[in-house]
mmCIF file of C-alpha atoms in Angstrom:
data_model
loop_
_atom_site.group_PDB
_atom_site.id
_atom_site.type_symbol
_atom_site.label_atom_id
_atom_site.label_comp_id
_atom_site.label_asym_id
_atom_site.label_seq_id
_atom_site.Cartn_x
_atom_site.Cartn_y
_atom_site.Cartn_z
ATOM 1 C CA VAL A 1 -43.695 -32.417 0.401
ATOM 2 C CA CYS A 2 -44.503 -34.422 4.118
ATOM 3 C CA GLY A 3 -44.654 -32.791 7.578
ATOM 4 C CA GLN A 4 -43.703 -29.564 7.998
ATOM 5 C CA GLN A 5 -40.699 -29.519 5.038
ATOM 6 C CA LYS A 6 -40.889 -27.907 2.160
ATOM 7 C CA LEU A 7 -38.952 -28.566 -1.048
ATOM 8 C CA PHE A 8 -39.930 -25.244 -2.907
ATOM 9 C CA PRO A 9 -41.625 -21.836 -2.627
ATOM 10 C CA PRO A 10 -45.821 -22.050 -2.290
ATOM 11 C CA GLN A 11 -45.843 -20.022 -4.913
ATOM 12 C CA GLN A 12 -44.209 -22.143 -7.191
ATOM 13 C CA HIS A 13 -45.604 -25.274 -5.548
ATOM 14 C CA ARG A 14 -48.733 -24.224 -6.193
ATOM 15 C CA ARG A 15 -47.986 -23.955 -9.811
ATOM 16 C CA ILE A 16 -46.700 -27.348 -9.808
ATOM 17 C CA ARG A 17 -49.416 -28.173 -8.482
ATOM 18 C CA ILE A 18 -51.431 -26.304 -11.446
ATOM 19 C CA GLN A 19 -49.556 -27.884 -14.106
ATOM 20 C CA ILE A 20 -49.317 -31.744 -13.131
ATOM 21 C CA GLN A 21 -53.636 -31.223 -12.295
ATOM 22 C CA LEU A 22 -53.817 -30.347 -15.709
ATOM 23 C CA LEU A 23 -51.711 -33.030 -17.509
ATOM 24 C CA LEU A 24 -53.969 -35.835 -15.701
ATOM 25 C CA PRO A 25 -56.617 -37.510 -17.628
ATOM 26 C CA HIS A 26 -59.212 -37.805 -15.953
ATOM 27 C CA PRO A 27 -60.363 -34.644 -13.968
ATOM 28 C CA GLN A 28 -61.774 -36.251 -10.544
ATOM 29 C CA LEU A 29 -58.264 -37.259 -10.041
ATOM 30 C CA SER A 30 -56.006 -35.395 -8.213
ATOM 31 C CA LEU A 31 -52.750 -35.532 -6.616
ATOM 32 C CA PRO A 32 -52.041 -38.243 -3.846
ATOM 33 C CA GLN A 33 -51.746 -36.428 -0.137
ATOM 34 C CA PRO A 34 -49.564 -37.009 1.936
ATOM 35 C CA PRO A 35 -49.989 -39.369 4.957
ATOM 36 C CA GLN A 36 -47.773 -38.435 8.109
ATOM 37 C CA PRO A 37 -44.219 -38.927 8.070
ATOM 38 C CA GLN A 38 -43.723 -42.075 9.580
ATOM 39 C CA PRO A 39 -40.581 -45.225 9.132
ATOM 40 C CA LEU A 40 -42.054 -47.959 6.865
ATOM 41 C CA LEU A 41 -39.102 -48.906 5.417
ATOM 42 C CA PRO A 42 -36.520 -51.442 8.049
ATOM 43 C CA LEU A 43 -33.077 -49.752 9.906
ATOM 44 C CA GLN A 44 -30.705 -51.990 6.855
ATOM 45 C CA GLN A 45 -32.667 -50.255 4.735
ATOM 46 C CA GLN A 46 -33.064 -46.618 5.776
ATOM 47 C CA ARG A 47 -29.887 -46.671 6.447
ATOM 48 C CA ARG A 48 -28.977 -47.418 2.546
ATOM 49 C CA ILE A 49 -31.305 -45.524 1.238
ATOM 50 C CA ARG A 50 -29.652 -42.323 2.826
ATOM 51 C CA ILE A 51 -25.995 -43.464 1.894
ATOM 52 C CA GLN A 52 -27.323 -43.957 -1.946
ATOM 53 C CA ILE A 53 -28.464 -40.438 -1.272
ATOM 54 C CA GLN A 54 -25.057 -39.058 -0.510
ATOM 55 C CA LEU A 55 -22.978 -40.585 -3.417
ATOM 56 C CA LEU A 56 -26.133 -38.321 -5.642
ATOM 57 C CA PRO A 57 -24.430 -35.181 -7.445
ATOM 58 C CA PRO A 58 -25.150 -32.369 -6.834
ATOM 59 C CA PRO A 59 -28.649 -31.298 -7.001
ATOM 60 C CA GLN A 60 -30.526 -30.172 -10.677
ATOM 61 C CA PRO A 61 -32.750 -27.563 -10.765
ATOM 62 C CA PHE A 62 -36.832 -28.483 -9.782
ATOM 63 C CA PRO A 63 -38.260 -28.658 -13.925
ATOM 64 C CA LEU A 64 -41.185 -27.307 -14.344
ATOM 65 C CA LEU A 65 -42.772 -29.550 -17.509
ATOM 66 C CA PHE A 66 -44.417 -31.567 -15.674
ATOM 67 C CA VAL A 67 -45.939 -35.590 -17.005
ATOM 68 C CA ASN A 68 -48.740 -37.638 -15.643
ATOM 69 C CA PRO A 69 -47.234 -40.422 -13.484
ATOM 70 C CA LEU A 70 -50.763 -42.657 -14.314
ATOM 71 C CA GLN A 71 -49.542 -42.130 -17.918
ATOM 72 C CA PRO A 72 -46.258 -43.626 -18.305
ATOM 73 C CA GLN A 73 -46.291 -43.655 -22.403
ATOM 74 C CA SER A 74 -45.825 -39.797 -21.651
ATOM 75 C CA LEU A 75 -43.410 -39.316 -19.008
ATOM 76 C CA GLN A 76 -40.200 -37.040 -19.832
ATOM 77 C CA HIS A 77 -38.312 -38.191 -16.716
ATOM 78 C CA PRO A 78 -37.463 -42.169 -17.153
ATOM 79 C CA VAL A 79 -36.046 -42.277 -13.505
ATOM 80 C CA ALA A 80 -39.456 -41.778 -12.596
ATOM 81 C CA ALA A 81 -41.121 -43.359 -14.937
ATOM 82 C CA LYS A 82 -39.556 -46.653 -13.583
ATOM 83 C CA SER A 83 -40.407 -45.751 -9.969
ATOM 84 C CA LEU A 84 -44.172 -44.253 -9.979
ATOM 85 C CA MET A 85 -44.793 -47.364 -12.150
ATOM 86 C CA LEU A 86 -43.598 -49.981 -9.817
ATOM 87 C CA LYS A 87 -47.584 -49.525 -7.527
ATOM 88 C CA PRO A 88 -47.867 -46.387 -7.614
ATOM 89 C CA PRO A 89 -49.970 -45.599 -4.495
ATOM 90 C CA LYS A 90 -47.225 -47.519 -2.322
ATOM 91 C CA ASP A 91 -44.519 -45.774 -3.727
ATOM 92 C CA LEU A 92 -44.979 -42.439 -3.506
ATOM 93 C CA PHE A 93 -46.197 -42.687 -0.035
ATOM 94 C CA THR A 94 -42.832 -44.575 1.161
ATOM 95 C CA VAL A 95 -40.559 -41.204 -1.058
ATOM 96 C CA TYR A 96 -42.776 -39.569 1.291
ATOM 97 C CA SER A 97 -42.232 -41.484 4.394
ATOM 98 C CA ILE A 98 -38.189 -40.927 3.570
ATOM 99 C CA LEU A 99 -38.194 -37.316 3.172
ATOM 100 C CA GLY A 100 -40.029 -36.974 6.248
ATOM 101 C CA ILE A 101 -37.720 -39.494 7.870
ATOM 102 C CA ILE A 102 -34.594 -38.032 7.164
ATOM 103 C CA LYS A 103 -33.416 -34.468 8.105
ATOM 104 C CA CYS A 104 -30.346 -34.341 6.574
ATOM 105 C CA GLU A 105 -30.269 -30.084 4.825
ATOM 106 C CA LYS A 106 -28.509 -31.436 1.640
ATOM 107 C CA ILE A 107 -30.952 -34.278 0.908
ATOM 108 C CA ARG A 108 -34.255 -32.014 1.357
ATOM 109 C CA GLN A 109 -32.863 -30.623 -1.878
ATOM 110 C CA TYR A 110 -33.194 -32.651 -4.001
ATOM 111 C CA THR A 111 -36.263 -32.839 -5.974
ATOM 112 C CA PHE A 112 -39.495 -34.551 -6.525
ATOM 113 C CA PHE A 113 -38.499 -37.202 -8.884
ATOM 114 C CA ASN A 114 -34.904 -37.390 -8.177
ATOM 115 C CA ILE A 115 -35.902 -39.465 -4.499
ATOM 116 C CA CYS A 116 -38.089 -41.653 -6.537
ATOM 117 C CA GLY A 117 -35.014 -42.226 -8.649
ATOM 118 C CA ILE A 118 -34.081 -44.062 -5.576
ATOM 119 C CA ILE A 119 -36.182 -46.046 -4.488
ATOM 120 C CA CYS A 120 -36.757 -47.335 -7.942
ATOM 121 C CA ASN A 121 -33.330 -47.959 -8.062
ATOM 122 C CA GLU A 122 -33.651 -49.847 -5.050
ATOM 123 C CA CYS A 123 -36.946 -51.768 -6.017
ATOM 124 C CA ARG A 124 -34.985 -52.972 -8.940
ATOM 125 C CA ARG A 125 -32.463 -54.564 -6.760
ATOM 126 C CA GLN A 126 -34.709 -55.896 -4.409
ATOM 127 C CA GLU A 127 -36.810 -57.511 -7.346
ATOM 128 C CA LYS A 128 -33.438 -58.539 -8.480
ATOM 129 C CA ARG A 129 -31.628 -60.483 -5.740
ATOM 130 C CA ARG A 130 -35.742 -61.902 -4.763
ATOM 131 C CA ASN A 131 -35.543 -63.675 -8.055
ATOM 132 C CA GLN A 132 -32.265 -64.571 -8.021
ATOM 133 C CA MET A 133 -32.543 -66.036 -4.502
ATOM 134 C CA LYS A 134 -35.134 -68.620 -5.995
ATOM 135 C CA ARG A 135 -33.075 -70.217 -7.317
ATOM 136 C CA ILE A 136 -32.372 -71.035 -3.237
ATOM 137 C CA ASP A 137 -34.557 -73.273 -1.315
ATOM 138 C CA PHE A 138 -34.700 -72.451 2.237
ATOM 139 C CA GLU A 139 -37.076 -73.871 2.927
ATOM 140 C CA ARG A 140 -35.592 -77.297 1.656
ATOM 141 C CA ILE A 141 -31.693 -76.019 3.515
ATOM 142 C CA PHE A 142 -33.523 -75.662 6.327
ATOM 143 C CA ASP A 143 -35.697 -78.603 7.507
ATOM 144 C CA ASN A 144 -33.417 -80.856 6.181
ATOM 145 C CA ILE A 145 -30.725 -80.000 9.151
ATOM 146 C CA ARG A 146 -34.218 -80.052 11.430
ATOM 147 C CA ARG A 147 -35.360 -83.531 10.648
ATOM 148 C CA ASP A 148 -31.496 -85.122 9.917
ATOM 149 C CA GLN A 149 -29.964 -83.501 13.657
ATOM 150 C CA THR A 150 -26.911 -83.191 11.885
ATOM 151 C CA MET A 151 -23.809 -84.228 13.108
ATOM 152 C CA VAL A 152 -20.818 -82.496 12.772
ATOM 153 C CA HIS A 153 -16.883 -82.942 14.283
ATOM 154 C CA CYS A 154 -15.091 -79.765 15.292
ATOM 155 C CA ILE A 155 -11.859 -79.698 15.585
ATOM 156 C CA THR A 156 -10.963 -75.907 15.306
ATOM 157 C CA ASN A 157 -9.294 -73.444 18.327
ATOM 158 C CA TYR A 158 -9.368 -74.106 22.185
ATOM 159 C CA VAL A 159 -10.636 -69.205 22.273
ATOM 160 C CA THR A 160 -14.455 -70.213 20.983
ATOM 161 C CA ILE A 161 -14.816 -73.573 21.898
ATOM 162 C CA ASN A 162 -17.445 -73.372 22.802
ATOM 163 C CA ASP A 163 -19.651 -70.661 20.833
ATOM 164 C CA VAL A 164 -18.263 -72.786 18.119
ATOM 165 C CA ALA A 165 -20.584 -75.645 19.995
ATOM 166 C CA ASN A 166 -23.877 -73.085 20.538
ATOM 167 C CA MET A 167 -23.059 -72.165 17.467
ATOM 168 C CA ILE A 168 -24.145 -75.092 15.409
ATOM 169 C CA LEU A 169 -26.956 -76.375 18.061
ATOM 170 C CA ALA A 170 -28.956 -72.951 17.408
ATOM 171 C CA ILE A 171 -28.852 -74.318 13.674
ATOM 172 C CA GLY A 172 -30.267 -77.808 14.908
ATOM 173 C CA ALA A 173 -27.101 -80.098 13.998
ATOM 174 C CA SER A 174 -25.957 -81.870 17.063
ATOM 175 C CA PRO A 175 -21.717 -80.710 17.643
ATOM 176 C CA ILE A 176 -18.639 -83.572 18.347
ATOM 177 C CA MET A 177 -15.439 -81.613 20.133
ATOM 178 C CA ALA A 178 -12.809 -83.642 20.117
ATOM 179 C CA ASP A 179 -9.308 -83.266 18.957
ATOM 180 C CA ASP A 180 -7.107 -86.460 19.963
ATOM 181 C CA TRP A 181 -4.877 -88.404 17.756
ATOM 182 C CA MET A 182 -5.923 -91.715 19.541
ATOM 183 C CA GLU A 183 -10.509 -91.268 19.016
ATOM 184 C CA VAL A 184 -10.118 -88.854 16.222
ATOM 185 C CA ARG A 185 -10.357 -91.642 13.655
ATOM 186 C CA GLU A 186 -13.867 -92.750 15.597
ATOM 187 C CA ILE A 187 -15.684 -89.813 15.938
ATOM 188 C CA THR A 188 -15.529 -88.178 12.958
ATOM 189 C CA ALA A 189 -16.445 -92.308 11.494
ATOM 190 C CA MET A 190 -19.741 -91.945 13.461
ATOM 191 C CA CYS A 191 -20.176 -87.203 11.795
ATOM 192 C CA ASP A 192 -22.363 -86.606 8.672
ATOM 193 C CA SER A 193 -19.200 -83.456 8.073
ATOM 194 C CA LEU A 194 -16.377 -82.173 9.706
ATOM 195 C CA VAL A 195 -14.127 -79.546 10.147
ATOM 196 C CA ILE A 196 -10.675 -78.866 10.804
ATOM 197 C CA ASN A 197 -9.391 -75.080 12.091
ATOM 198 C CA MET A 198 -6.393 -74.254 12.148
ATOM 199 C CA GLY A 199 -6.699 -70.933 15.443
ATOM 200 C CA THR A 200 -4.358 -72.502 18.204
ATOM 201 C CA LEU A 201 -2.619 -74.526 15.105
ATOM 202 C CA LYS A 202 -0.037 -77.700 17.640
ATOM 203 C CA GLN A 203 2.091 -80.238 15.961
ATOM 204 C CA ASN A 204 -0.611 -83.052 17.594
ATOM 205 C CA THR A 205 -3.460 -81.417 16.109
ATOM 206 C CA VAL A 206 -1.645 -80.950 13.222
ATOM 207 C CA ARG A 207 -1.316 -84.774 12.934
ATOM 208 C CA SER A 208 -5.349 -85.168 13.998
ATOM 209 C CA MET A 209 -6.534 -83.020 11.439
ATOM 210 C CA LEU A 210 -4.621 -85.454 9.232
ATOM 211 C CA LEU A 211 -5.852 -88.079 11.002
ATOM 212 C CA ALA A 212 -9.420 -88.047 10.826
ATOM 213 C CA GLY A 213 -9.741 -85.338 7.179
ATOM 214 C CA LYS A 214 -8.063 -88.407 5.619
ATOM 215 C CA GLU A 215 -10.894 -91.023 7.547
ATOM 216 C CA ALA A 216 -14.339 -88.249 6.164
ATOM 217 C CA ASN A 217 -12.407 -88.788 1.981
ATOM 218 C CA GLN A 218 -12.838 -92.422 2.798
ATOM 219 C CA ARG A 219 -16.377 -92.505 4.695
ATOM 220 C CA GLY A 220 -17.627 -89.749 1.249
ATOM 221 C CA HIS A 221 -18.463 -87.501 4.543
ATOM 222 C CA LEU A 222 -17.905 -83.628 4.020
ATOM 223 C CA VAL A 223 -14.812 -81.299 4.969
ATOM 224 C CA VAL A 224 -14.831 -77.608 5.922
ATOM 225 C CA PHE A 225 -11.022 -75.924 6.038
ATOM 226 C CA ASP A 226 -10.352 -72.806 7.125
ATOM 227 C CA PRO A 227 -6.623 -71.516 7.130
ATOM 228 C CA VAL A 228 -6.708 -68.926 10.175
ATOM 229 C CA GLY A 229 -3.694 -66.729 10.608
ATOM 230 C CA VAL A 230 -2.664 -68.753 6.968
ATOM 231 C CA GLY A 231 0.304 -66.081 6.803
ATOM 232 C CA ALA A 232 0.280 -65.411 10.144
ATOM 233 C CA SER A 233 3.755 -67.734 10.429
ATOM 234 C CA ARG A 234 5.616 -70.655 8.135
ATOM 235 C CA PHE A 235 4.192 -73.672 10.485
ATOM 236 C CA ARG A 236 1.097 -71.983 9.455
ATOM 237 C CA LYS A 237 1.883 -72.246 5.483
ATOM 238 C CA GLU A 238 3.377 -75.602 5.572
ATOM 239 C CA THR A 239 0.909 -76.856 7.740
ATOM 240 C CA ALA A 240 -1.895 -75.807 5.459
ATOM 241 C CA ALA A 241 0.405 -76.737 2.485
ATOM 242 C CA LYS A 242 -0.054 -80.298 3.565
ATOM 243 C CA LEU A 243 -3.130 -80.268 4.559
ATOM 244 C CA LEU A 244 -4.124 -79.108 0.709
ATOM 245 C CA LYS A 245 -2.059 -81.988 -0.382
ATOM 246 C CA GLN A 246 -3.195 -84.997 1.586
ATOM 247 C CA ILE A 247 -6.438 -83.919 2.058
ATOM 248 C CA HIS A 248 -9.838 -83.247 -0.282
ATOM 249 C CA PHE A 249 -12.169 -80.254 0.899
ATOM 250 C CA ASN A 250 -15.059 -79.721 0.210
ATOM 251 C CA VAL A 251 -15.645 -76.000 0.804
ATOM 252 C CA ILE A 252 -11.924 -73.711 2.252
ATOM 253 C CA ARG A 253 -13.538 -70.659 4.980
ATOM 254 C CA GLY A 254 -11.394 -67.865 5.211
ATOM 255 C CA ASN A 255 -10.364 -63.726 4.876
ATOM 256 C CA ILE A 256 -9.887 -62.070 1.795
ATOM 257 C CA SER A 257 -6.120 -62.869 2.926
ATOM 258 C CA GLU A 258 -6.289 -65.979 4.368
ATOM 259 C CA ILE A 259 -6.707 -67.045 0.958
ATOM 260 C CA LYS A 260 -4.403 -65.300 -1.300
ATOM 261 C CA THR A 261 -1.977 -66.220 0.838
ATOM 262 C CA LEU A 262 -3.675 -70.107 -0.384
ATOM 263 C CA TYR A 263 -3.296 -69.224 -3.872
ATOM 264 C CA GLU A 264 -0.710 -66.581 -4.244
ATOM 265 C CA GLY A 265 2.035 -68.930 -1.104
ATOM 266 C CA SER A 266 3.048 -65.387 -0.572
ATOM 267 C CA ASP A 267 5.590 -65.199 2.177
ATOM 268 C CA ASP A 268 3.759 -61.280 4.076
ATOM 269 C CA GLY A 269 3.216 -62.309 7.690
ATOM 270 C CA TYR A 270 0.373 -61.441 8.684
ATOM 271 C CA GLY A 271 -2.430 -62.624 12.700
ATOM 272 C CA VAL A 272 -5.595 -63.800 11.837
ATOM 273 C CA ASP A 273 -7.502 -60.790 10.867
ATOM 274 C CA ALA A 274 -7.306 -59.170 7.060
ATOM 275 C CA LYS A 275 -4.731 -56.657 5.959
ATOM 276 C CA LYS A 276 -6.354 -53.548 5.013
ATOM 277 C CA ASP A 277 -4.745 -53.541 1.744
ATOM 278 C CA ASP A 278 -5.959 -56.958 0.250
ATOM 279 C CA ALA A 279 -9.851 -55.270 1.353
ATOM 280 C CA VAL A 280 -12.286 -55.312 -1.438
ATOM 281 C CA THR A 281 -12.974 -53.125 -3.009
ATOM 282 C CA GLU A 282 -14.600 -51.907 -6.503
ATOM 283 C CA ASP A 283 -11.744 -51.364 -8.411
ATOM 284 C CA ASN A 284 -10.179 -54.963 -7.568
ATOM 285 C CA LEU A 285 -14.196 -56.883 -7.373
ATOM 286 C CA GLU A 286 -12.450 -58.536 -11.011
ATOM 287 C CA TYR A 287 -9.081 -59.980 -9.562
ATOM 288 C CA VAL A 288 -10.921 -60.854 -5.640
ATOM 289 C CA ILE A 289 -13.755 -63.140 -7.640
ATOM 290 C CA GLN A 290 -11.766 -64.394 -11.191
ATOM 291 C CA MET A 291 -9.200 -65.684 -7.967
ATOM 292 C CA ALA A 292 -11.507 -67.508 -5.962
ATOM 293 C CA LYS A 293 -12.829 -69.095 -9.133
ATOM 294 C CA ASN A 294 -9.390 -70.676 -10.219
ATOM 295 C CA MET A 295 -8.418 -71.372 -6.608
ATOM 296 C CA ALA A 296 -11.795 -73.603 -6.644
ATOM 297 C CA LYS A 297 -11.032 -75.042 -10.163
ATOM 298 C CA LYS A 298 -7.816 -76.356 -8.411
ATOM 299 C CA THR A 299 -8.821 -77.235 -5.065
ATOM 300 C CA LYS A 300 -12.349 -78.274 -6.178
ATOM 301 C CA ALA A 301 -13.572 -77.468 -4.087
ATOM 302 C CA VAL A 302 -16.238 -73.859 -2.737
ATOM 303 C CA ILE A 303 -14.407 -71.465 -2.305
ATOM 304 C CA VAL A 304 -15.950 -68.451 0.518
ATOM 305 C CA ILE A 305 -14.730 -64.961 1.439
ATOM 306 C CA THR A 306 -15.657 -63.408 3.937
ATOM 307 C CA GLY A 307 -15.340 -59.872 4.442
ATOM 308 C CA LYS A 308 -18.164 -56.238 3.855
ATOM 309 C CA THR A 309 -19.209 -58.987 0.823
ATOM 310 C CA ASP A 310 -18.570 -61.504 1.174
ATOM 311 C CA LEU A 311 -18.017 -64.139 -2.248
ATOM 312 C CA VAL A 312 -18.864 -67.630 -2.021
ATOM 313 C CA THR A 313 -17.679 -69.455 -5.625
ATOM 314 C CA ASP A 314 -17.845 -73.414 -6.489
ATOM 315 C CA GLY A 315 -15.107 -72.557 -10.136
ATOM 316 C CA GLN A 316 -18.429 -71.775 -11.934
ATOM 317 C CA GLN A 317 -21.146 -70.170 -10.269
ATOM 318 C CA ILE A 318 -20.921 -67.092 -7.850
ATOM 319 C CA TYR A 319 -22.256 -65.760 -4.634
ATOM 320 C CA LEU A 320 -22.069 -62.133 -3.460
ATOM 321 C CA ILE A 321 -23.789 -62.176 -0.261
ATOM 322 C CA ASP A 322 -24.865 -58.359 1.702
ATOM 323 C CA ASN A 323 -25.609 -59.305 4.929
ATOM 324 C CA GLY A 324 -23.726 -58.853 7.702
ATOM 325 C CA VAL A 325 -22.479 -55.750 9.803
ATOM 326 C CA LEU A 326 -18.890 -54.168 11.001
ATOM 327 C CA ASP A 327 -19.241 -54.886 15.316
ATOM 328 C CA MET A 328 -19.135 -59.010 14.264
ATOM 329 C CA SER A 329 -15.106 -58.108 13.884
ATOM 330 C CA ARG A 330 -15.427 -56.737 17.588
ATOM 331 C CA ILE A 331 -16.308 -59.801 18.561
ATOM 332 C CA THR A 332 -13.498 -63.226 18.606
ATOM 333 C CA GLY A 333 -14.879 -66.457 16.700
ATOM 334 C CA THR A 334 -17.423 -65.387 14.431
ATOM 335 C CA GLY A 335 -15.596 -66.921 11.645
ATOM 336 C CA CYS A 336 -15.390 -69.901 13.937
ATOM 337 C CA MET A 337 -18.848 -70.000 14.767
ATOM 338 C CA LEU A 338 -19.373 -69.597 10.795
ATOM 339 C CA ASP A 339 -17.278 -72.935 9.771
ATOM 340 C CA GLY A 340 -19.423 -75.006 12.342
ATOM 341 C CA VAL A 341 -22.920 -73.816 10.871
ATOM 342 C CA ILE A 342 -21.473 -74.392 7.861
ATOM 343 C CA ALA A 343 -20.184 -77.691 8.448
ATOM 344 C CA GLY A 344 -24.314 -78.532 9.655
ATOM 345 C CA PHE A 345 -26.242 -77.017 6.752
ATOM 346 C CA ILE A 346 -23.241 -78.806 4.372
ATOM 347 C CA GLY A 347 -23.503 -82.223 6.174
ATOM 348 C CA ALA A 348 -28.072 -82.175 5.733
ATOM 349 C CA ASN A 349 -27.620 -80.978 1.971
ATOM 350 C CA PRO A 350 -24.520 -82.316 0.954
ATOM 351 C CA ASP A 351 -26.479 -82.500 -3.252
ATOM 352 C CA GLN A 352 -26.355 -78.341 -2.922
ATOM 353 C CA ILE A 353 -23.359 -78.282 -1.587
ATOM 354 C CA LEU A 354 -22.406 -74.176 -3.481
ATOM 355 C CA GLU A 355 -26.609 -73.693 -1.890
ATOM 356 C CA ALA A 356 -26.036 -74.377 1.648
ATOM 357 C CA VAL A 357 -22.876 -72.044 2.027
ATOM 358 C CA THR A 358 -25.034 -69.116 0.848
ATOM 359 C CA THR A 359 -27.105 -70.196 2.583
ATOM 360 C CA ALA A 360 -25.983 -70.284 5.079
ATOM 361 C CA VAL A 361 -22.276 -67.072 5.122
ATOM 362 C CA SER A 362 -25.648 -65.383 4.506
ATOM 363 C CA ALA A 363 -27.845 -66.628 8.144
ATOM 364 C CA MET A 364 -24.640 -65.284 9.691
ATOM 365 C CA GLY A 365 -24.863 -61.375 7.967
ATOM 366 C CA ILE A 366 -28.478 -61.591 9.131
ATOM 367 C CA CYS A 367 -27.830 -62.577 12.569
ATOM 368 C CA GLY A 368 -26.128 -59.616 13.355
ATOM 369 C CA GLU A 369 -27.401 -57.422 11.609
ATOM 370 C CA TYR A 370 -30.120 -58.377 13.751
ATOM 371 C CA ALA A 371 -27.879 -58.291 16.818
ATOM 372 C CA LYS A 372 -26.397 -55.467 16.493
ATOM 373 C CA GLU A 373 -29.931 -53.616 16.329
ATOM 374 C CA LYS A 374 -30.678 -56.155 19.729
ATOM 375 C CA ALA A 375 -27.790 -55.660 21.339
ATOM 376 C CA GLU A 376 -25.642 -52.270 23.975
ATOM 377 C CA GLY A 377 -21.835 -54.105 23.278
ATOM 378 C CA THR A 378 -20.016 -56.707 22.063
ATOM 379 C CA GLY A 379 -21.376 -59.213 25.545
ATOM 380 C CA THR A 380 -24.796 -58.937 24.040
ATOM 381 C CA LEU A 381 -23.897 -59.258 20.769
ATOM 382 C CA LYS A 382 -22.486 -62.686 20.273
ATOM 383 C CA VAL A 383 -25.616 -63.409 22.732
ATOM 384 C CA HIS A 384 -27.704 -62.282 20.217
ATOM 385 C CA LEU A 385 -26.272 -63.299 17.909
ATOM 386 C CA MET A 386 -26.890 -66.600 18.989
ATOM 387 C CA ASP A 387 -30.571 -65.845 19.256
ATOM 388 C CA ALA A 388 -30.964 -65.484 16.106
ATOM 389 C CA MET A 389 -30.085 -68.083 14.603
ATOM 390 C CA SER A 390 -32.219 -70.506 16.796
ATOM 391 C CA ASN A 391 -34.977 -68.475 15.431
ATOM 392 C CA MET A 392 -33.440 -68.642 11.568
ATOM 393 C CA ASN A 393 -36.367 -70.312 9.325
ATOM 394 C CA ALA A 394 -36.943 -70.145 5.740
ATOM 395 C CA GLU A 395 -38.808 -67.650 5.248
ATOM 396 C CA TRP A 396 -37.115 -64.845 7.844
ATOM 397 C CA MET A 397 -34.336 -65.545 5.350
ATOM 398 C CA GLU A 398 -36.210 -64.703 1.644
ATOM 399 C CA ARG A 399 -36.646 -62.207 3.607
ATOM 400 C CA SER A 400 -33.450 -60.677 4.482
ATOM 401 C CA SER A 401 -31.219 -62.364 2.209
ATOM 402 C CA GLN A 402 -29.060 -59.783 0.621
ATOM 403 C CA ILE A 403 -27.580 -61.873 -2.524
ATOM 404 C CA GLU A 404 -26.541 -61.471 -6.038
ATOM 405 C CA SER A 405 -26.006 -64.338 -8.596
ATOM 406 C CA LYS A 406 -23.192 -63.604 -10.640
ATOM 407 C CA CYS A 407 -21.702 -66.116 -13.445
#
């Protein structure tokens, strides 16, 4: 037990300790003594583990027959076996620390091996993510952006234009915010990538979007499309259809409702936020993945669906990203900022668009997690979000990215 907390009556605790010691192969070995409770894990990981514990079935009686954690072949509890075999001293220390951190009476009822099982699952998930992330060369992606100082032309909405420009500067790229049809072709010609965002749509900007998009295609520059609120009005739907028909987009980013509207041609009107009925769940995840893959193949673009879990696909490879916090939806423009970040990343990495987009989406989520911990409200949340992005690097990505790869 950890600190003053006891999982079992003293008599039973002594009996269990004796049983374990009898199974040890060497008499000089003894059970590790619990250290003083102290937080070992990042706050986000602590929250994940707490949630996992709370989702467990009701506690089972603690087994009287114990086994030797130092001899894997003798272990009777498979989950605990794998947990204790993953660097046992460190994992046991982590277990004791979690017991000291969590004060919930229900959690204290769980047995030592139950908690080891949770740690085991978390270790396996982290190892899987680390192996999958090796496919993405974060260092190369970031080096390319800051070495080349990518120029990004944005035709975006005037509600968030300042934040988008500052976020592009934060990643080490250079923004140009020009939307008059008289100059957009010249501006696009000198830039590496283009963002077309339908946030505050007007007839004049539609003309500019078409001119800039065609110029970018002609010169082989990469284009990002954000169909903001495409289902909110007939004008938006018709504009999105016209843009998709006349411009080839390399990346299409939107929430689940916007992407679903483009894919299904639905007439359901809605604003710029995702509908609750469209939320991605375990029940509809396979449908959402298939929808995104089909749309990626149809448009020959990387599809990005942002939400609680972000999805990125080129029609073949799929990345699920679990970075980010709900509070990011409480400030205007995080999606528009992400458009600029994506454009900066792919402009500097045109030979690895899928990986660059995945890195951009995960980086934005990591910045949101950092900002949430530092912010005192939504105002400072945006400031810390930009601070984090300006300090983002490959090492931070490798440490904090929550990326799962699927085929």
